């Protein structure tokens, strides 16, 4: 059905005929699967073993950006959070809060991106909710997604499990999503082509954990970036972390933009890059596996866990000395949600 020129009205959130039309024309059209329900709750087969569950809200501005949109982001964010616990994504629910007057064709593009990304990740969207807010009460559309996954056998990941001697890996170049959003807002007049790294990473994680279930930590370096994640891990595990700045992969365009603005790529959000902490004897194997996967070909070892400087992140300087990576605090820019 052609939705061009049509907009969401308050009637679409009233629970009547228009609500049914919105769900049928947009959401059911893209999310239909054997578990998708019109009832009050989805009825699902219970997975064996341990499960992981996560929820996240998405209010990114702009809603469409190079490499994705808020719909793709909402699936990737939740799938990747499950993957960090070693959990195969199984089921996902989504709730929309839509501003009155929002264009229907944009909503369909968002739903289409969610459909495509969920299919790639192998997760079923099984239930949802739609609310329509008055003009000016929300900024276009907000999405909340909740995911459930089954944790792989013999896998135990946690920030508390980092051990001295472990290697610190990233699955790709850092800071690209945050830089992309900054450029899309065009607040600084900088012209550079930077695509978001937004991507579903479960299959990369699955390939690693099938071969190396001993991985200690996996974290999604979203809001706050890699630097914030590393401080969280150091403090949670009571260890220190040493970084080699020359080993940290940064896209040249991202490096140029952040250099002009005085921003540190370590504190810019990633939406398709994970931090992994693995036993040193396993790091070469993990790198080989990651580099053979679709979204993680740029994986690299960037540092090591230490038993000194506990709770801190230390970096080697250009003259061979060491300095503390500044602790994250106050407002991290650009704000992505």
mmCIF file with all atom_site columns, N, CA, C and O in Angstrom, residues 280-322:
data_model
loop_
_atom_site.group_PDB
_atom_site.id
_atom_site.type_symbol
_atom_site.label_atom_id
_atom_site.label_alt_id
_atom_site.label_comp_id
_atom_site.label_asym_id
_atom_site.label_entity_id
_atom_site.label_seq_id
_atom_site.pdbx_PDB_ins_code
_atom_site.Cartn_x
_atom_site.Cartn_y
_atom_site.Cartn_z
_atom_site.occupancy
_atom_site.B_iso_or_equiv
_atom_site.pdbx_formal_charge
_atom_site.auth_seq_id
_atom_site.auth_comp_id
_atom_site.auth_asym_id
_atom_site.auth_atom_id
_atom_site.pdbx_PDB_model_num
ATOM 1   N N  . UNK A 1 280 ? 45.313 -14.741 26.995 1.00 0.00 ? 280 UNK A N  1
ATOM 2   C CA . UNK A 1 280 ? 46.331 -14.382 25.995 1.00 0.00 ? 280 UNK A CA 1
ATOM 3   C C  . UNK A 1 280 ? 46.626 -15.486 25.000 1.00 0.00 ? 280 UNK A C  1
ATOM 4   O O  . UNK A 1 280 ? 46.901 -15.209 23.828 1.00 0.00 ? 280 UNK A O  1
ATOM 5   N N  . UNK A 1 281 ? 46.545 -16.743 25.446 1.00 0.00 ? 281 UNK A N  1
ATOM 6   C CA . UNK A 1 281 ? 46.854 -17.849 24.539 1.00 0.00 ? 281 UNK A CA 1
ATOM 7   C C  . UNK A 1 281 ? 45.746 -18.075 23.508 1.00 0.00 ? 281 UNK A C  1
ATOM 8   O O  . UNK A 1 281 ? 45.917 -18.844 22.557 1.00 0.00 ? 281 UNK A O  1
ATOM 9   N N  . UNK A 1 282 ? 44.607 -17.393 23.681 1.00 0.00 ? 282 UNK A N  1
ATOM 10  C CA . UNK A 1 282 ? 43.479 -17.557 22.756 1.00 0.00 ? 282 UNK A CA 1
ATOM 11  C C  . UNK A 1 282 ? 43.295 -16.359 21.827 1.00 0.00 ? 282 UNK A C  1
ATOM 12  O O  . UNK A 1 282 ? 42.458 -16.401 20.923 1.00 0.00 ? 282 UNK A O  1
ATOM 13  N N  . UNK A 1 283 ? 44.055 -15.294 22.025 1.00 0.00 ? 283 UNK A N  1
ATOM 14  C CA . UNK A 1 283 ? 43.756 -14.062 21.284 1.00 0.00 ? 283 UNK A CA 1
ATOM 15  C C  . UNK A 1 283 ? 44.003 -14.197 19.788 1.00 0.00 ? 283 UNK A C  1
ATOM 16  O O  . UNK A 1 283 ? 43.239 -13.677 18.973 1.00 0.00 ? 283 UNK A O  1
ATOM 17  N N  . UNK A 1 284 ? 45.051 -14.892 19.394 1.00 0.00 ? 284 UNK A N  1
ATOM 18  C CA . UNK A 1 284 ? 45.316 -15.070 17.962 1.00 0.00 ? 284 UNK A CA 1
ATOM 19  C C  . UNK A 1 284 ? 44.185 -15.840 17.294 1.00 0.00 ? 284 UNK A C  1
ATOM 20  O O  . UNK A 1 284 ? 43.756 -15.515 16.177 1.00 0.00 ? 284 UNK A O  1
ATOM 21  N N  . UNK A 1 285 ? 43.675 -16.866 17.975 1.00 0.00 ? 285 UNK A N  1
ATOM 22  C CA . UNK A 1 285 ? 42.578 -17.655 17.423 1.00 0.00 ? 285 UNK A CA 1
ATOM 23  C C  . UNK A 1 285 ? 41.310 -16.816 17.307 1.00 0.00 ? 285 UNK A C  1
ATOM 24  O O  . UNK A 1 285 ? 40.600 -16.872 16.287 1.00 0.00 ? 285 UNK A O  1
ATOM 25  N N  . UNK A 1 286 ? 41.030 -16.019 18.329 1.00 0.00 ? 286 UNK A N  1
ATOM 26  C CA . UNK A 1 286 ? 39.848 -15.157 18.292 1.00 0.00 ? 286 UNK A CA 1
ATOM 27  C C  . UNK A 1 286 ? 39.962 -14.138 17.160 1.00 0.00 ? 286 UNK A C  1
ATOM 28  O O  . UNK A 1 286 ? 39.001 -13.905 16.420 1.00 0.00 ? 286 UNK A O  1
ATOM 29  N N  . UNK A 1 287 ? 41.128 -13.534 17.005 1.00 0.00 ? 287 UNK A N  1
ATOM 30  C CA . UNK A 1 287 ? 41.322 -12.577 15.923 1.00 0.00 ? 287 UNK A CA 1
ATOM 31  C C  . UNK A 1 287 ? 41.093 -13.219 14.557 1.00 0.00 ? 287 UNK A C  1
ATOM 32  O O  . UNK A 1 287 ? 40.449 -12.637 13.682 1.00 0.00 ? 287 UNK A O  1
ATOM 33  N N  . UNK A 1 288 ? 41.633 -14.403 14.372 1.00 0.00 ? 288 UNK A N  1
ATOM 34  C CA . UNK A 1 288 ? 41.470 -15.086 13.082 1.00 0.00 ? 288 UNK A CA 1
ATOM 35  C C  . UNK A 1 288 ? 40.003 -15.329 12.778 1.00 0.00 ? 288 UNK A C  1
ATOM 36  O O  . UNK A 1 288 ? 39.548 -15.136 11.636 1.00 0.00 ? 288 UNK A O  1
ATOM 37  N N  . UNK A 1 289 ? 39.247 -15.735 13.785 1.00 0.00 ? 289 UNK A N  1
ATOM 38  C CA . UNK A 1 289 ? 37.816 -15.999 13.581 1.00 0.00 ? 289 UNK A CA 1
ATOM 39  C C  . UNK A 1 289 ? 37.083 -14.696 13.274 1.00 0.00 ? 289 UNK A C  1
ATOM 40  O O  . UNK A 1 289 ? 36.280 -14.620 12.332 1.00 0.00 ? 289 UNK A O  1
ATOM 41  N N  . UNK A 1 290 ? 37.328 -13.659 14.062 1.00 0.00 ? 290 UNK A N  1
ATOM 42  C CA . UNK A 1 290 ? 36.637 -12.386 13.861 1.00 0.00 ? 290 UNK A CA 1
ATOM 43  C C  . UNK A 1 290 ? 36.919 -11.809 12.481 1.00 0.00 ? 290 UNK A C  1
ATOM 44  O O  . UNK A 1 290 ? 36.012 -11.306 11.811 1.00 0.00 ? 290 UNK A O  1
ATOM 45  N N  . UNK A 1 291 ? 38.168 -11.896 12.054 1.00 0.00 ? 291 UNK A N  1
ATOM 46  C CA . UNK A 1 291 ? 38.534 -11.286 10.770 1.00 0.00 ? 291 UNK A CA 1
ATOM 47  C C  . UNK A 1 291 ? 37.927 -12.015 9.578  1.00 0.00 ? 291 UNK A C  1
ATOM 48  O O  . UNK A 1 291 ? 37.918 -11.479 8.467  1.00 0.00 ? 291 UNK A O  1
ATOM 49  N N  . UNK A 1 292 ? 37.394 -13.209 9.805  1.00 0.00 ? 292 UNK A N  1
ATOM 50  C CA . UNK A 1 292 ? 36.739 -13.961 8.732  1.00 0.00 ? 292 UNK A CA 1
ATOM 51  C C  . UNK A 1 292 ? 35.239 -13.695 8.672  1.00 0.00 ? 292 UNK A C  1
ATOM 52  O O  . UNK A 1 292 ? 34.559 -14.181 7.765  1.00 0.00 ? 292 UNK A O  1
ATOM 53  N N  . UNK A 1 293 ? 34.700 -12.885 9.629  1.00 0.00 ? 293 UNK A N  1
ATOM 54  C CA . UNK A 1 293 ? 33.265 -12.628 9.686  1.00 0.00 ? 293 UNK A CA 1
ATOM 55  C C  . UNK A 1 293 ? 32.907 -11.332 8.975  1.00 0.00 ? 293 UNK A C  1
ATOM 56  O O  . UNK A 1 293 ? 33.759 -10.468 8.715  1.00 0.00 ? 293 UNK A O  1
ATOM 57  N N  . UNK A 1 294 ? 31.625 -11.169 8.688  1.00 0.00 ? 294 UNK A N  1
ATOM 58  C CA . UNK A 1 294 ? 31.139 -10.074 7.842  1.00 0.00 ? 294 UNK A CA 1
ATOM 59  C C  . UNK A 1 294 ? 31.458 -8.695  8.400  1.00 0.00 ? 294 UNK A C  1
ATOM 60  O O  . UNK A 1 294 ? 31.901 -7.809  7.660  1.00 0.00 ? 294 UNK A O  1
ATOM 61  N N  . UNK A 1 295 ? 31.226 -8.470  9.684  1.00 0.00 ? 295 UNK A N  1
ATOM 62  C CA . UNK A 1 295 ? 31.315 -7.126  10.231 1.00 0.00 ? 295 UNK A CA 1
ATOM 63  C C  . UNK A 1 295 ? 32.545 -6.895  11.112 1.00 0.00 ? 295 UNK A C  1
ATOM 64  O O  . UNK A 1 295 ? 32.682 -5.806  11.677 1.00 0.00 ? 295 UNK A O  1
ATOM 65  N N  . UNK A 1 296 ? 33.404 -7.885  11.250 1.00 0.00 ? 296 UNK A N  1
ATOM 66  C CA . UNK A 1 296 ? 34.479 -7.766  12.235 1.00 0.00 ? 296 UNK A CA 1
ATOM 67  C C  . UNK A 1 296 ? 35.860 -7.991  11.621 1.00 0.00 ? 296 UNK A C  1
ATOM 68  O O  . UNK A 1 296 ? 36.792 -8.420  12.298 1.00 0.00 ? 296 UNK A O  1
ATOM 69  N N  . UNK A 1 297 ? 35.992 -7.682  10.336 1.00 0.00 ? 297 UNK A N  1
ATOM 70  C CA . UNK A 1 297 ? 37.263 -7.892  9.654  1.00 0.00 ? 297 UNK A CA 1
ATOM 71  C C  . UNK A 1 297 ? 38.394 -7.015  10.164 1.00 0.00 ? 297 UNK A C  1
ATOM 72  O O  . UNK A 1 297 ? 39.565 -7.323  9.951  1.00 0.00 ? 297 UNK A O  1
ATOM 73  N N  . UNK A 1 298 ? 38.071 -5.930  10.861 1.00 0.00 ? 298 UNK A N  1
ATOM 74  C CA . UNK A 1 298 ? 39.098 -5.027  11.372 1.00 0.00 ? 298 UNK A CA 1
ATOM 75  C C  . UNK A 1 298 ? 39.457 -5.264  12.817 1.00 0.00 ? 298 UNK A C  1
ATOM 76  O O  . UNK A 1 298 ? 40.003 -4.368  13.481 1.00 0.00 ? 298 UNK A O  1
ATOM 77  N N  . UNK A 1 299 ? 39.178 -6.456  13.330 1.00 0.00 ? 299 UNK A N  1
ATOM 78  C CA . UNK A 1 299 ? 39.467 -6.756  14.738 1.00 0.00 ? 299 UNK A CA 1
ATOM 79  C C  . UNK A 1 299 ? 40.948 -6.600  15.035 1.00 0.00 ? 299 UNK A C  1
ATOM 80  O O  . UNK A 1 299 ? 41.804 -6.875  14.191 1.00 0.00 ? 299 UNK A O  1
ATOM 81  N N  . UNK A 1 300 ? 41.241 -6.164  16.267 1.00 0.00 ? 300 UNK A N  1
ATOM 82  C CA . UNK A 1 300 ? 42.637 -5.920  16.648 1.00 0.00 ? 300 UNK A CA 1
ATOM 83  C C  . UNK A 1 300 ? 42.802 -6.061  18.151 1.00 0.00 ? 300 UNK A C  1
ATOM 84  O O  . UNK A 1 300 ? 41.865 -5.806  18.921 1.00 0.00 ? 300 UNK A O  1
ATOM 85  N N  . UNK A 1 301 ? 44.007 -6.462  18.567 1.00 0.00 ? 301 UNK A N  1
ATOM 86  C CA . UNK A 1 301 ? 44.392 -6.429  19.980 1.00 0.00 ? 301 UNK A CA 1
ATOM 87  C C  . UNK A 1 301 ? 44.886 -5.027  20.287 1.00 0.00 ? 301 UNK A C  1
ATOM 88  O O  . UNK A 1 301 ? 45.774 -4.509  19.603 1.00 0.00 ? 301 UNK A O  1
ATOM 89  N N  . UNK A 1 302 ? 44.310 -4.393  21.303 1.00 0.00 ? 302 UNK A N  1
ATOM 90  C CA . UNK A 1 302 ? 44.677 -3.004  21.595 1.00 0.00 ? 302 UNK A CA 1
ATOM 91  C C  . UNK A 1 302 ? 45.304 -2.833  22.969 1.00 0.00 ? 302 UNK A C  1
ATOM 92  O O  . UNK A 1 302 ? 45.719 -1.715  23.315 1.00 0.00 ? 302 UNK A O  1
ATOM 93  N N  . UNK A 1 303 ? 45.377 -3.888  23.762 1.00 0.00 ? 303 UNK A N  1
ATOM 94  C CA . UNK A 1 303 ? 45.940 -3.722  25.091 1.00 0.00 ? 303 UNK A CA 1
ATOM 95  C C  . UNK A 1 303 ? 45.921 -4.993  25.896 1.00 0.00 ? 303 UNK A C  1
ATOM 96  O O  . UNK A 1 303 ? 45.664 -6.084  25.379 1.00 0.00 ? 303 UNK A O  1
ATOM 97  N N  . UNK A 1 304 ? 46.179 -4.838  27.193 1.00 0.00 ? 304 UNK A N  1
ATOM 98  C CA . UNK A 1 304 ? 46.298 -5.984  28.085 1.00 0.00 ? 304 UNK A CA 1
ATOM 99  C C  . UNK A 1 304 ? 45.773 -5.615  29.464 1.00 0.00 ? 304 UNK A C  1
ATOM 100 O O  . UNK A 1 304 ? 45.883 -4.468  29.906 1.00 0.00 ? 304 UNK A O  1
ATOM 101 N N  . UNK A 1 305 ? 45.209 -6.607  30.138 1.00 0.00 ? 305 UNK A N  1
ATOM 102 C CA . UNK A 1 305 ? 44.760 -6.440  31.519 1.00 0.00 ? 305 UNK A CA 1
ATOM 103 C C  . UNK A 1 305 ? 45.965 -6.621  32.443 1.00 0.00 ? 305 UNK A C  1
ATOM 104 O O  . UNK A 1 305 ? 46.800 -7.502  32.223 1.00 0.00 ? 305 UNK A O  1
ATOM 105 N N  . UNK A 1 306 ? 46.063 -5.778  33.469 1.00 0.00 ? 306 UNK A N  1
ATOM 106 C CA . UNK A 1 306 ? 47.201 -5.819  34.382 1.00 0.00 ? 306 UNK A CA 1
ATOM 107 C C  . UNK A 1 306 ? 46.727 -5.974  35.820 1.00 0.00 ? 306 UNK A C  1
ATOM 108 O O  . UNK A 1 306 ? 45.546 -5.781  36.134 1.00 0.00 ? 306 UNK A O  1
ATOM 109 N N  . UNK A 1 307 ? 47.680 -6.301  36.696 1.00 0.00 ? 307 UNK A N  1
ATOM 110 C CA . UNK A 1 307 ? 47.365 -6.368  38.118 1.00 0.00 ? 307 UNK A CA 1
ATOM 111 C C  . UNK A 1 307 ? 47.834 -5.121  38.853 1.00 0.00 ? 307 UNK A C  1
ATOM 112 O O  . UNK A 1 307 ? 47.879 -5.094  40.094 1.00 0.00 ? 307 UNK A O  1
ATOM 113 N N  . UNK A 1 308 ? 48.198 -4.086  38.107 1.00 0.00 ? 308 UNK A N  1
ATOM 114 C CA . UNK A 1 308 ? 48.571 -2.802  38.695 1.00 0.00 ? 308 UNK A CA 1
ATOM 115 C C  . UNK A 1 308 ? 47.591 -1.728  38.222 1.00 0.00 ? 308 UNK A C  1
ATOM 116 O O  . UNK A 1 308 ? 46.807 -1.945  37.291 1.00 0.00 ? 308 UNK A O  1
ATOM 117 N N  . UNK A 1 309 ? 47.643 -0.562  38.858 1.00 0.00 ? 309 UNK A N  1
ATOM 118 C CA . UNK A 1 309 ? 46.755 0.559   38.499 1.00 0.00 ? 309 UNK A CA 1
ATOM 119 C C  . UNK A 1 309 ? 45.301 0.094   38.466 1.00 0.00 ? 309 UNK A C  1
ATOM 120 O O  . UNK A 1 309 ? 44.550 0.377   37.523 1.00 0.00 ? 309 UNK A O  1
ATOM 121 N N  . UNK A 1 310 ? 44.887 -0.627  39.498 1.00 0.00 ? 310 UNK A N  1
ATOM 122 C CA . UNK A 1 310 ? 43.551 -1.218  39.508 1.00 0.00 ? 310 UNK A CA 1
ATOM 123 C C  . UNK A 1 310 ? 42.474 -0.138  39.392 1.00 0.00 ? 310 UNK A C  1
ATOM 124 O O  . UNK A 1 310 ? 42.557 0.922   40.003 1.00 0.00 ? 310 UNK A O  1
ATOM 125 N N  . UNK A 1 311 ? 41.494 -0.455  38.582 1.00 0.00 ? 311 UNK A N  1
ATOM 126 C CA . UNK A 1 311 ? 40.393 0.469   38.341 1.00 0.00 ? 311 UNK A CA 1
ATOM 127 C C  . UNK A 1 311 ? 40.725 1.591   37.386 1.00 0.00 ? 311 UNK A C  1
ATOM 128 O O  . UNK A 1 311 ? 39.896 2.475   37.155 1.00 0.00 ? 311 UNK A O  1
ATOM 129 N N  . UNK A 1 312 ? 41.917 1.558   36.773 1.00 0.00 ? 312 UNK A N  1
ATOM 130 C CA . UNK A 1 312 ? 42.337 2.634   35.886 1.00 0.00 ? 312 UNK A CA 1
ATOM 131 C C  . UNK A 1 312 ? 42.693 2.078   34.511 1.00 0.00 ? 312 UNK A C  1
ATOM 132 O O  . UNK A 1 312 ? 43.006 0.898   34.356 1.00 0.00 ? 312 UNK A O  1
ATOM 133 N N  . UNK A 1 313 ? 42.673 2.970   33.522 1.00 0.00 ? 313 UNK A N  1
ATOM 134 C CA . UNK A 1 313 ? 43.109 2.643   32.170 1.00 0.00 ? 313 UNK A CA 1
ATOM 135 C C  . UNK A 1 313 ? 44.325 3.509   31.864 1.00 0.00 ? 313 UNK A C  1
ATOM 136 O O  . UNK A 1 313 ? 44.271 4.739   31.977 1.00 0.00 ? 313 UNK A O  1
ATOM 137 N N  . UNK A 1 314 ? 45.416 2.856   31.495 1.00 0.00 ? 314 UNK A N  1
ATOM 138 C CA . UNK A 1 314 ? 46.690 3.521   31.258 1.00 0.00 ? 314 UNK A CA 1
ATOM 139 C C  . UNK A 1 314 ? 47.040 3.405   29.780 1.00 0.00 ? 314 UNK A C  1
ATOM 140 O O  . UNK A 1 314 ? 46.826 2.357   29.166 1.00 0.00 ? 314 UNK A O  1
ATOM 141 N N  . UNK A 1 315 ? 47.613 4.486   29.210 1.00 0.00 ? 315 UNK A N  1
ATOM 142 C CA . UNK A 1 315 ? 48.006 4.469   27.802 1.00 0.00 ? 315 UNK A CA 1
ATOM 143 C C  . UNK A 1 315 ? 49.483 4.803   27.676 1.00 0.00 ? 315 UNK A C  1
ATOM 144 O O  . UNK A 1 315 ? 50.004 5.658   28.406 1.00 0.00 ? 315 UNK A O  1
ATOM 145 N N  . UNK A 1 316 ? 50.131 4.137   26.734 1.00 0.00 ? 316 UNK A N  1
ATOM 146 C CA . UNK A 1 316 ? 51.494 4.496   26.376 1.00 0.00 ? 316 UNK A CA 1
ATOM 147 C C  . UNK A 1 316 ? 51.469 5.784   25.559 1.00 0.00 ? 316 UNK A C  1
ATOM 148 O O  . UNK A 1 316 ? 50.609 5.972   24.698 1.00 0.00 ? 316 UNK A O  1
ATOM 149 N N  . UNK A 1 317 ? 52.411 6.690   25.816 1.00 0.00 ? 317 UNK A N  1
ATOM 150 C CA . UNK A 1 317 ? 52.464 7.959   25.090 1.00 0.00 ? 317 UNK A CA 1
ATOM 151 C C  . UNK A 1 317 ? 53.439 7.865   23.925 1.00 0.00 ? 317 UNK A C  1
ATOM 152 O O  . UNK A 1 317 ? 54.192 6.893   23.791 1.00 0.00 ? 317 UNK A O  1
ATOM 153 N N  . UNK A 1 318 ? 53.443 8.891   23.104 1.00 0.00 ? 318 UNK A N  1
ATOM 154 C CA . UNK A 1 318 ? 54.297 8.909   21.912 1.00 0.00 ? 318 UNK A CA 1
ATOM 155 C C  . UNK A 1 318 ? 55.776 8.901   22.271 1.00 0.00 ? 318 UNK A C  1
ATOM 156 O O  . UNK A 1 318 ? 56.616 8.458   21.472 1.00 0.00 ? 318 UNK A O  1
ATOM 157 N N  . UNK A 1 319 ? 56.138 9.363   23.466 1.00 0.00 ? 319 UNK A N  1
ATOM 158 C CA . UNK A 1 319 ? 57.552 9.399   23.861 1.00 0.00 ? 319 UNK A CA 1
ATOM 159 C C  . UNK A 1 319 ? 57.934 8.216   24.740 1.00 0.00 ? 319 UNK A C  1
ATOM 160 O O  . UNK A 1 319 ? 59.015 8.182   25.315 1.00 0.00 ? 319 UNK A O  1
ATOM 161 N N  . UNK A 1 320 ? 57.011 7.220   24.831 1.00 0.00 ? 320 UNK A N  1
ATOM 162 C CA . UNK A 1 320 ? 57.339 5.996   25.528 1.00 0.00 ? 320 UNK A CA 1
ATOM 163 C C  . UNK A 1 320 ? 57.003 5.974   27.000 1.00 0.00 ? 320 UNK A C  1
ATOM 164 O O  . UNK A 1 320 ? 57.238 4.967   27.675 1.00 0.00 ? 320 UNK A O  1
ATOM 165 N N  . UNK A 1 321 ? 56.444 7.066   27.525 1.00 0.00 ? 321 UNK A N  1
ATOM 166 C CA . UNK A 1 321 ? 56.001 7.067   28.915 1.00 0.00 ? 321 UNK A CA 1
ATOM 167 C C  . UNK A 1 321 ? 54.556 6.592   28.996 1.00 0.00 ? 321 UNK A C  1
ATOM 168 O O  . UNK A 1 321 ? 53.982 6.155   27.991 1.00 0.00 ? 321 UNK A O  1
ATOM 169 N N  . UNK A 1 322 ? 53.958 6.684   30.171 1.00 0.00 ? 322 UNK A N  1
ATOM 170 C CA . UNK A 1 322 ? 52.582 6.254   30.349 1.00 0.00 ? 322 UNK A CA 1
ATOM 171 C C  . UNK A 1 322 ? 51.760 7.384   30.949 1.00 0.00 ? 322 UNK A C  1
ATOM 172 O O  . UNK A 1 322 ? 52.276 8.231   31.682 1.00 0.00 ? 322 UNK A O  1
#
